[in-house]
Amino acid sequence: MARKSSWEWSRTAQTRKSMLQAAREVFGEHGFAEASVSEVVRRAGSSVGSLYHHFGGKTELFLALYEDHQVAHEQAAASSVAKAKKQGVADPVELLIAGARAYLAGAWERRDLVRLFIDGDGPPGFELIRRTRGREWVRQNAVLLGAGGDPLDRFTVAVLTSIIGEAAREVATSDSEQEAQEVIEAAVTLIHRLDPLRSLGEP
């Protein structure tokens, strides 16, 4: 089978990007249930056949949009944590906060997507995907904080992760960037007040 040229790969990537951007607009305006595939392809300047070729259907398009959003969150948080470590930050809580700040900044930048994914209007099985992703997020935070496996440790990490998640919702529904920043600072203050390392049994 002939290999695709770089031009063909570029065209495929651009088509996918255009469809995702159009889907972001249409889902944001109408929700998942009322969104029309024909409207998505019209805005993308493409065809229904091309959409089904690249994504398989409306459900898969929605899930691809969600996956890209989550990957952007994860990459930003991981990059922020790595930068903090490079600058000499060793305190696990401060590293968690560095990642949380990047995550919450992304919630403001992509606030339309955050609102879309929390309003409950998604395809069948989407809530399970969200919960699974949430559990993985808790696991990653547990590793970052060096949490043990006892119930108090697990619950502490779950609470910290929930604080960041709820802050993201508040950020996404803020009326201004200043208000969003105030929410972020409030979340950081709350994490500090909880004194996670003491809760996790650190000296």
PDB file of C-alpha atoms in Angstrom:
ATOM      1  CA  MET A   1       0.000   0.000   0.000  1.00  0.00           C
ATOM      2  CA  ALA A   2       1.363   3.408  -0.975  1.00  0.00           C
ATOM      3  CA  ARG A   3       2.439   5.666   1.849  1.00  0.00           C
ATOM      4  CA  LYS A   4       0.738   9.024   2.228  1.00  0.00           C
ATOM      5  CA  SER A   5       2.730  12.056   1.190  1.00  0.00           C
ATOM      6  CA  SER A   6       3.419  14.812   3.707  1.00  0.00           C
ATOM      7  CA  TRP A   7       0.916  16.972   1.812  1.00  0.00           C
ATOM      8  CA  GLU A   8      -1.791  14.329   2.218  1.00  0.00           C
ATOM      9  CA  TRP A   9      -1.059  13.976   5.928  1.00  0.00           C
ATOM     10  CA  SER A  10      -1.192  17.758   6.305  1.00  0.00           C
ATOM     11  CA  ARG A  11      -4.501  17.929   4.483  1.00  0.00           C
ATOM     12  CA  THR A  12      -5.935  15.152   6.663  1.00  0.00           C
ATOM     13  CA  ALA A  13      -4.790  16.929   9.830  1.00  0.00           C
ATOM     14  CA  GLN A  14      -6.269  20.215   8.644  1.00  0.00           C
ATOM     15  CA  THR A  15      -9.589  18.556   7.780  1.00  0.00           C
ATOM     16  CA  ARG A  16      -9.743  17.001  11.236  1.00  0.00           C
ATOM     17  CA  LYS A  17      -8.887  20.301  12.891  1.00  0.00           C
ATOM     18  CA  SER A  18     -11.555  22.150  10.897  1.00  0.00           C
ATOM     19  CA  MET A  19     -14.196  19.593  11.810  1.00  0.00           C
ATOM     20  CA  LEU A  20     -13.319  19.706  15.497  1.00  0.00           C
ATOM     21  CA  GLN A  21     -13.494  23.497  15.501  1.00  0.00           C
ATOM     22  CA  ALA A  22     -16.874  23.414  13.758  1.00  0.00           C
ATOM     23  CA  ALA A  23     -18.095  20.740  16.177  1.00  0.00           C
ATOM     24  CA  ARG A  24     -16.958  22.875  19.105  1.00  0.00           C
ATOM     25  CA  GLU A  25     -19.108  25.729  17.833  1.00  0.00           C
ATOM     26  CA  VAL A  26     -22.168  23.636  16.983  1.00  0.00           C
ATOM     27  CA  PHE A  27     -22.130  21.529  20.167  1.00  0.00           C
ATOM     28  CA  GLY A  28     -21.580  24.693  22.182  1.00  0.00           C
ATOM     29  CA  GLU A  29     -24.581  26.379  20.618  1.00  0.00           C
ATOM     30  CA  HIS A  30     -27.005  23.438  20.528  1.00  0.00           C
ATOM     31  CA  GLY A  31     -25.704  20.744  22.883  1.00  0.00           C
ATOM     32  CA  PHE A  32     -25.024  17.187  21.791  1.00  0.00           C
ATOM     33  CA  ALA A  33     -28.592  15.985  21.289  1.00  0.00           C
ATOM     34  CA  GLU A  34     -29.711  18.899  19.121  1.00  0.00           C
ATOM     35  CA  ALA A  35     -26.453  19.310  17.193  1.00  0.00           C
ATOM     36  CA  SER A  36     -26.657  18.525  13.496  1.00  0.00           C
ATOM     37  CA  VAL A  37     -23.930  16.695  11.593  1.00  0.00           C
ATOM     38  CA  SER A  38     -24.917  18.627   8.471  1.00  0.00           C
ATOM     39  CA  GLU A  39     -24.344  21.911  10.311  1.00  0.00           C
ATOM     40  CA  VAL A  40     -20.915  20.756  11.479  1.00  0.00           C
ATOM     41  CA  VAL A  41     -19.760  19.825   7.981  1.00  0.00           C
ATOM     42  CA  ARG A  42     -21.251  23.026   6.522  1.00  0.00           C
ATOM     43  CA  ARG A  43     -19.194  25.149   8.920  1.00  0.00           C
ATOM     44  CA  ALA A  44     -16.128  23.014   8.340  1.00  0.00           C
ATOM     45  CA  GLY A  45     -16.513  23.391   4.577  1.00  0.00           C
ATOM     46  CA  SER A  46     -16.438  19.613   4.243  1.00  0.00           C
ATOM     47  CA  SER A  47     -18.858  16.731   3.608  1.00  0.00           C
ATOM     48  CA  VAL A  48     -20.837  14.254   5.671  1.00  0.00           C
ATOM     49  CA  GLY A  49     -18.843  11.462   4.069  1.00  0.00           C
ATOM     50  CA  SER A  50     -15.583  13.044   5.148  1.00  0.00           C
ATOM     51  CA  LEU A  51     -16.820  13.443   8.721  1.00  0.00           C
ATOM     52  CA  TYR A  52     -17.797   9.784   8.917  1.00  0.00           C
ATOM     53  CA  HIS A  53     -14.458   8.833   7.370  1.00  0.00           C
ATOM     54  CA  HIS A  54     -12.460  10.784   9.956  1.00  0.00           C
ATOM     55  CA  PHE A  55     -14.590  10.235  13.052  1.00  0.00           C
ATOM     56  CA  GLY A  56     -17.291   7.630  12.439  1.00  0.00           C
ATOM     57  CA  GLY A  57     -20.236   9.792  13.505  1.00  0.00           C
ATOM     58  CA  LYS A  58     -21.551  12.478  15.830  1.00  0.00           C
ATOM     59  CA  THR A  59     -20.808  10.540  19.025  1.00  0.00           C
ATOM     60  CA  GLU A  60     -17.206   9.877  18.027  1.00  0.00           C
ATOM     61  CA  LEU A  61     -16.797  13.527  17.044  1.00  0.00           C
ATOM     62  CA  PHE A  62     -18.003  14.624  20.490  1.00  0.00           C
ATOM     63  CA  LEU A  63     -15.660  12.164  22.209  1.00  0.00           C
ATOM     64  CA  ALA A  64     -12.717  13.285  20.062  1.00  0.00           C
ATOM     65  CA  LEU A  65     -13.408  16.875  21.104  1.00  0.00           C
ATOM     66  CA  TYR A  66     -13.479  15.767  24.751  1.00  0.00           C
ATOM     67  CA  GLU A  67     -10.260  13.779  24.382  1.00  0.00           C
ATOM     68  CA  ASP A  68      -8.407  16.684  22.776  1.00  0.00           C
ATOM     69  CA  HIS A  69      -9.621  18.962  25.593  1.00  0.00           C
ATOM     70  CA  GLN A  70      -8.400  16.552  28.270  1.00  0.00           C
ATOM     71  CA  VAL A  71      -5.045  16.015  26.572  1.00  0.00           C
ATOM     72  CA  ALA A  72      -4.547  19.797  26.464  1.00  0.00           C
ATOM     73  CA  HIS A  73      -5.291  19.942  30.215  1.00  0.00           C
ATOM     74  CA  GLU A  74      -2.875  17.113  30.985  1.00  0.00           C
ATOM     75  CA  GLN A  75      -0.057  18.457  28.834  1.00  0.00           C
ATOM     76  CA  ALA A  76      -0.336  21.942  30.337  1.00  0.00           C
ATOM     77  CA  ALA A  77      -0.365  20.596  33.896  1.00  0.00           C
ATOM     78  CA  ALA A  78       2.534  18.204  33.266  1.00  0.00           C
ATOM     79  CA  SER A  79       4.573  20.976  31.620  1.00  0.00           C
ATOM     80  CA  SER A  80       3.921  23.316  34.540  1.00  0.00           C
ATOM     81  CA  VAL A  81       4.957  20.679  37.085  1.00  0.00           C
ATOM     82  CA  ALA A  82       8.111  19.878  35.106  1.00  0.00           C
ATOM     83  CA  LYS A  83       8.988  23.590  34.916  1.00  0.00           C
ATOM     84  CA  ALA A  84       8.491  23.980  38.674  1.00  0.00           C
ATOM     85  CA  LYS A  85      10.745  20.985  39.353  1.00  0.00           C
ATOM     86  CA  LYS A  86      13.403  22.446  37.068  1.00  0.00           C
ATOM     87  CA  GLN A  87      13.236  25.669  39.088  1.00  0.00           C
ATOM     88  CA  GLY A  88      13.950  23.692  42.254  1.00  0.00           C
ATOM     89  CA  VAL A  89      10.447  23.227  43.664  1.00  0.00           C
ATOM     90  CA  ALA A  90      10.365  19.952  45.594  1.00  0.00           C
ATOM     91  CA  ASP A  91       7.331  20.352  47.865  1.00  0.00           C
ATOM     92  CA  PRO A  92       4.659  17.951  46.478  1.00  0.00           C
ATOM     93  CA  VAL A  93       1.830  20.322  47.396  1.00  0.00           C
ATOM     94  CA  GLU A  94       3.480  23.219  45.552  1.00  0.00           C
ATOM     95  CA  LEU A  95       3.957  20.949  42.542  1.00  0.00           C
ATOM     96  CA  LEU A  96       0.275  20.006  42.729  1.00  0.00           C
ATOM     97  CA  ILE A  97      -0.625  23.696  42.838  1.00  0.00           C
ATOM     98  CA  ALA A  98       1.624  24.433  39.848  1.00  0.00           C
ATOM     99  CA  GLY A  99      -0.247  21.798  37.858  1.00  0.00           C
ATOM    100  CA  ALA A 100      -3.602  23.037  39.162  1.00  0.00           C
ATOM    101  CA  ARG A 101      -2.879  26.604  38.071  1.00  0.00           C
ATOM    102  CA  ALA A 102      -2.135  25.436  34.527  1.00  0.00           C
ATOM    103  CA  TYR A 103      -5.241  23.243  34.536  1.00  0.00           C
ATOM    104  CA  LEU A 104      -7.450  26.095  35.710  1.00  0.00           C
ATOM    105  CA  ALA A 105      -5.924  28.530  33.220  1.00  0.00           C
ATOM    106  CA  GLY A 106      -6.937  26.044  30.530  1.00  0.00           C
ATOM    107  CA  ALA A 107     -10.445  25.914  31.973  1.00  0.00           C
ATOM    108  CA  TRP A 108     -10.730  29.656  31.345  1.00  0.00           C
ATOM    109  CA  GLU A 109      -9.177  29.493  27.876  1.00  0.00           C
ATOM    110  CA  ARG A 110     -11.529  26.659  26.852  1.00  0.00           C
ATOM    111  CA  ARG A 111     -14.454  27.655  29.058  1.00  0.00           C
ATOM    112  CA  ASP A 112     -16.955  26.878  26.303  1.00  0.00           C
ATOM    113  CA  LEU A 113     -15.782  23.255  26.299  1.00  0.00           C
ATOM    114  CA  VAL A 114     -15.823  22.978  30.089  1.00  0.00           C
ATOM    115  CA  ARG A 115     -19.429  24.174  30.100  1.00  0.00           C
ATOM    116  CA  LEU A 116     -20.289  21.780  27.280  1.00  0.00           C
ATOM    117  CA  PHE A 117     -18.880  18.745  29.061  1.00  0.00           C
ATOM    118  CA  ILE A 118     -20.453  19.457  32.463  1.00  0.00           C
ATOM    119  CA  ASP A 119     -24.004  20.187  31.373  1.00  0.00           C
ATOM    120  CA  GLY A 120     -24.967  16.506  31.151  1.00  0.00           C
ATOM    121  CA  ASP A 121     -25.895  16.579  27.454  1.00  0.00           C
ATOM    122  CA  GLY A 122     -23.561  13.998  25.995  1.00  0.00           C
ATOM    123  CA  PRO A 123     -23.791  10.709  24.110  1.00  0.00           C
ATOM    124  CA  PRO A 124     -24.625   7.418  25.869  1.00  0.00           C
ATOM    125  CA  GLY A 125     -21.700   6.242  27.964  1.00  0.00           C
ATOM    126  CA  PHE A 126     -20.100   9.667  28.231  1.00  0.00           C
ATOM    127  CA  GLU A 127     -20.615   9.918  31.997  1.00  0.00           C
ATOM    128  CA  LEU A 128     -18.751   6.648  32.468  1.00  0.00           C
ATOM    129  CA  ILE A 129     -15.881   7.998  30.365  1.00  0.00           C
ATOM    130  CA  ARG A 130     -15.799  11.157  32.498  1.00  0.00           C
ATOM    131  CA  ARG A 131     -15.781   9.175  35.751  1.00  0.00           C
ATOM    132  CA  THR A 132     -13.021   6.899  34.473  1.00  0.00           C
ATOM    133  CA  ARG A 133     -10.952   9.931  33.512  1.00  0.00           C
ATOM    134  CA  GLY A 134     -11.624  11.424  36.944  1.00  0.00           C
ATOM    135  CA  ARG A 135     -10.356   8.311  38.719  1.00  0.00           C
ATOM    136  CA  GLU A 136      -7.182   8.399  36.636  1.00  0.00           C
ATOM    137  CA  TRP A 137      -6.704  12.053  37.573  1.00  0.00           C
ATOM    138  CA  VAL A 138      -6.962  11.164  41.264  1.00  0.00           C
ATOM    139  CA  ARG A 139      -4.405   8.380  40.740  1.00  0.00           C
ATOM    140  CA  GLN A 140      -1.960  10.776  39.058  1.00  0.00           C
ATOM    141  CA  ASN A 141      -2.331  13.278  41.878  1.00  0.00           C
ATOM    142  CA  ALA A 142      -1.758  10.527  44.429  1.00  0.00           C
ATOM    143  CA  VAL A 143       1.541   9.681  42.740  1.00  0.00           C
ATOM    144  CA  LEU A 144       2.565  13.352  42.655  1.00  0.00           C
ATOM    145  CA  LEU A 145       1.795  13.764  46.354  1.00  0.00           C
ATOM    146  CA  GLY A 146       3.397  10.466  47.347  1.00  0.00           C
ATOM    147  CA  ALA A 147       0.152   9.296  48.929  1.00  0.00           C
ATOM    148  CA  GLY A 148      -0.107   5.855  50.467  1.00  0.00           C
ATOM    149  CA  GLY A 149      -2.898   3.368  49.995  1.00  0.00           C
ATOM    150  CA  ASP A 150      -4.789   3.766  53.257  1.00  0.00           C
ATOM    151  CA  PRO A 151      -8.351   5.164  53.167  1.00  0.00           C
ATOM    152  CA  LEU A 152      -7.419   8.584  54.631  1.00  0.00           C
ATOM    153  CA  ASP A 153      -4.728   9.113  51.998  1.00  0.00           C
ATOM    154  CA  ARG A 154      -7.067   8.107  49.181  1.00  0.00           C
ATOM    155  CA  PHE A 155      -9.836  10.340  50.473  1.00  0.00           C
ATOM    156  CA  THR A 156      -7.475  13.302  50.944  1.00  0.00           C
ATOM    157  CA  VAL A 157      -6.274  13.084  47.341  1.00  0.00           C
ATOM    158  CA  ALA A 158      -9.855  12.702  46.101  1.00  0.00           C
ATOM    159  CA  VAL A 159     -10.871  15.853  48.002  1.00  0.00           C
ATOM    160  CA  LEU A 160      -7.942  17.850  46.614  1.00  0.00           C
ATOM    161  CA  THR A 161      -8.751  16.699  43.085  1.00  0.00           C
ATOM    162  CA  SER A 162     -12.403  17.595  43.587  1.00  0.00           C
ATOM    163  CA  ILE A 163     -11.424  21.105  44.707  1.00  0.00           C
ATOM    164  CA  ILE A 164      -9.537  21.615  41.446  1.00  0.00           C
ATOM    165  CA  GLY A 165     -12.401  20.143  39.422  1.00  0.00           C
ATOM    166  CA  GLU A 166     -15.025  22.334  41.079  1.00  0.00           C
ATOM    167  CA  ALA A 167     -12.781  25.366  40.677  1.00  0.00           C
ATOM    168  CA  ALA A 168     -12.579  24.610  36.949  1.00  0.00           C
ATOM    169  CA  ARG A 169     -16.377  24.722  36.749  1.00  0.00           C
ATOM    170  CA  GLU A 170     -16.446  28.050  38.582  1.00  0.00           C
ATOM    171  CA  VAL A 171     -13.693  29.430  36.363  1.00  0.00           C
ATOM    172  CA  ALA A 172     -15.554  28.382  33.220  1.00  0.00           C
ATOM    173  CA  THR A 173     -18.714  30.177  34.328  1.00  0.00           C
ATOM    174  CA  SER A 174     -16.933  33.335  35.500  1.00  0.00           C
ATOM    175  CA  ASP A 175     -17.995  36.608  33.887  1.00  0.00           C
ATOM    176  CA  SER A 176     -14.461  37.898  33.440  1.00  0.00           C
ATOM    177  CA  GLU A 177     -10.845  36.781  33.487  1.00  0.00           C
ATOM    178  CA  GLN A 178     -10.348  38.708  36.723  1.00  0.00           C
ATOM    179  CA  GLU A 179     -13.176  36.799  38.370  1.00  0.00           C
ATOM    180  CA  ALA A 180     -11.724  33.549  37.060  1.00  0.00           C
ATOM    181  CA  GLN A 181      -8.331  34.444  38.539  1.00  0.00           C
ATOM    182  CA  GLU A 182      -9.959  35.131  41.898  1.00  0.00           C
ATOM    183  CA  VAL A 183     -11.466  31.639  41.817  1.00  0.00           C
ATOM    184  CA  ILE A 184      -8.052  30.153  41.038  1.00  0.00           C
ATOM    185  CA  GLU A 185      -6.449  31.976  43.962  1.00  0.00           C
ATOM    186  CA  ALA A 186      -9.277  30.865  46.254  1.00  0.00           C
ATOM    187  CA  ALA A 187      -8.697  27.235  45.229  1.00  0.00           C
ATOM    188  CA  VAL A 188      -4.956  27.549  45.917  1.00  0.00           C
ATOM    189  CA  THR A 189      -5.674  29.093  49.326  1.00  0.00           C
ATOM    190  CA  LEU A 190      -8.037  26.259  50.210  1.00  0.00           C
ATOM    191  CA  ILE A 191      -5.486  23.614  49.210  1.00  0.00           C
ATOM    192  CA  HIS A 192      -2.909  25.291  51.441  1.00  0.00           C
ATOM    193  CA  ARG A 193      -5.351  25.481  54.354  1.00  0.00           C
ATOM    194  CA  LEU A 194      -6.069  21.759  54.131  1.00  0.00           C
ATOM    195  CA  ASP A 195      -2.363  21.089  54.757  1.00  0.00           C
ATOM    196  CA  PRO A 196      -2.333  17.944  52.579  1.00  0.00           C
ATOM    197  CA  LEU A 197       1.100  16.698  53.647  1.00  0.00           C
ATOM    198  CA  ARG A 198      -0.002  16.506  57.270  1.00  0.00           C
ATOM    199  CA  SER A 199      -3.155  14.684  56.212  1.00  0.00           C
ATOM    200  CA  LEU A 200      -1.043  12.278  54.194  1.00  0.00           C
ATOM    201  CA  GLY A 201       1.117  11.503  57.168  1.00  0.00           C
ATOM    202  CA  GLU A 202       4.206  13.436  56.136  1.00  0.00           C
ATOM    203  CA  PRO A 203       6.440  14.940  58.849  1.00  0.00           C
TER     204      PRO A 203
END
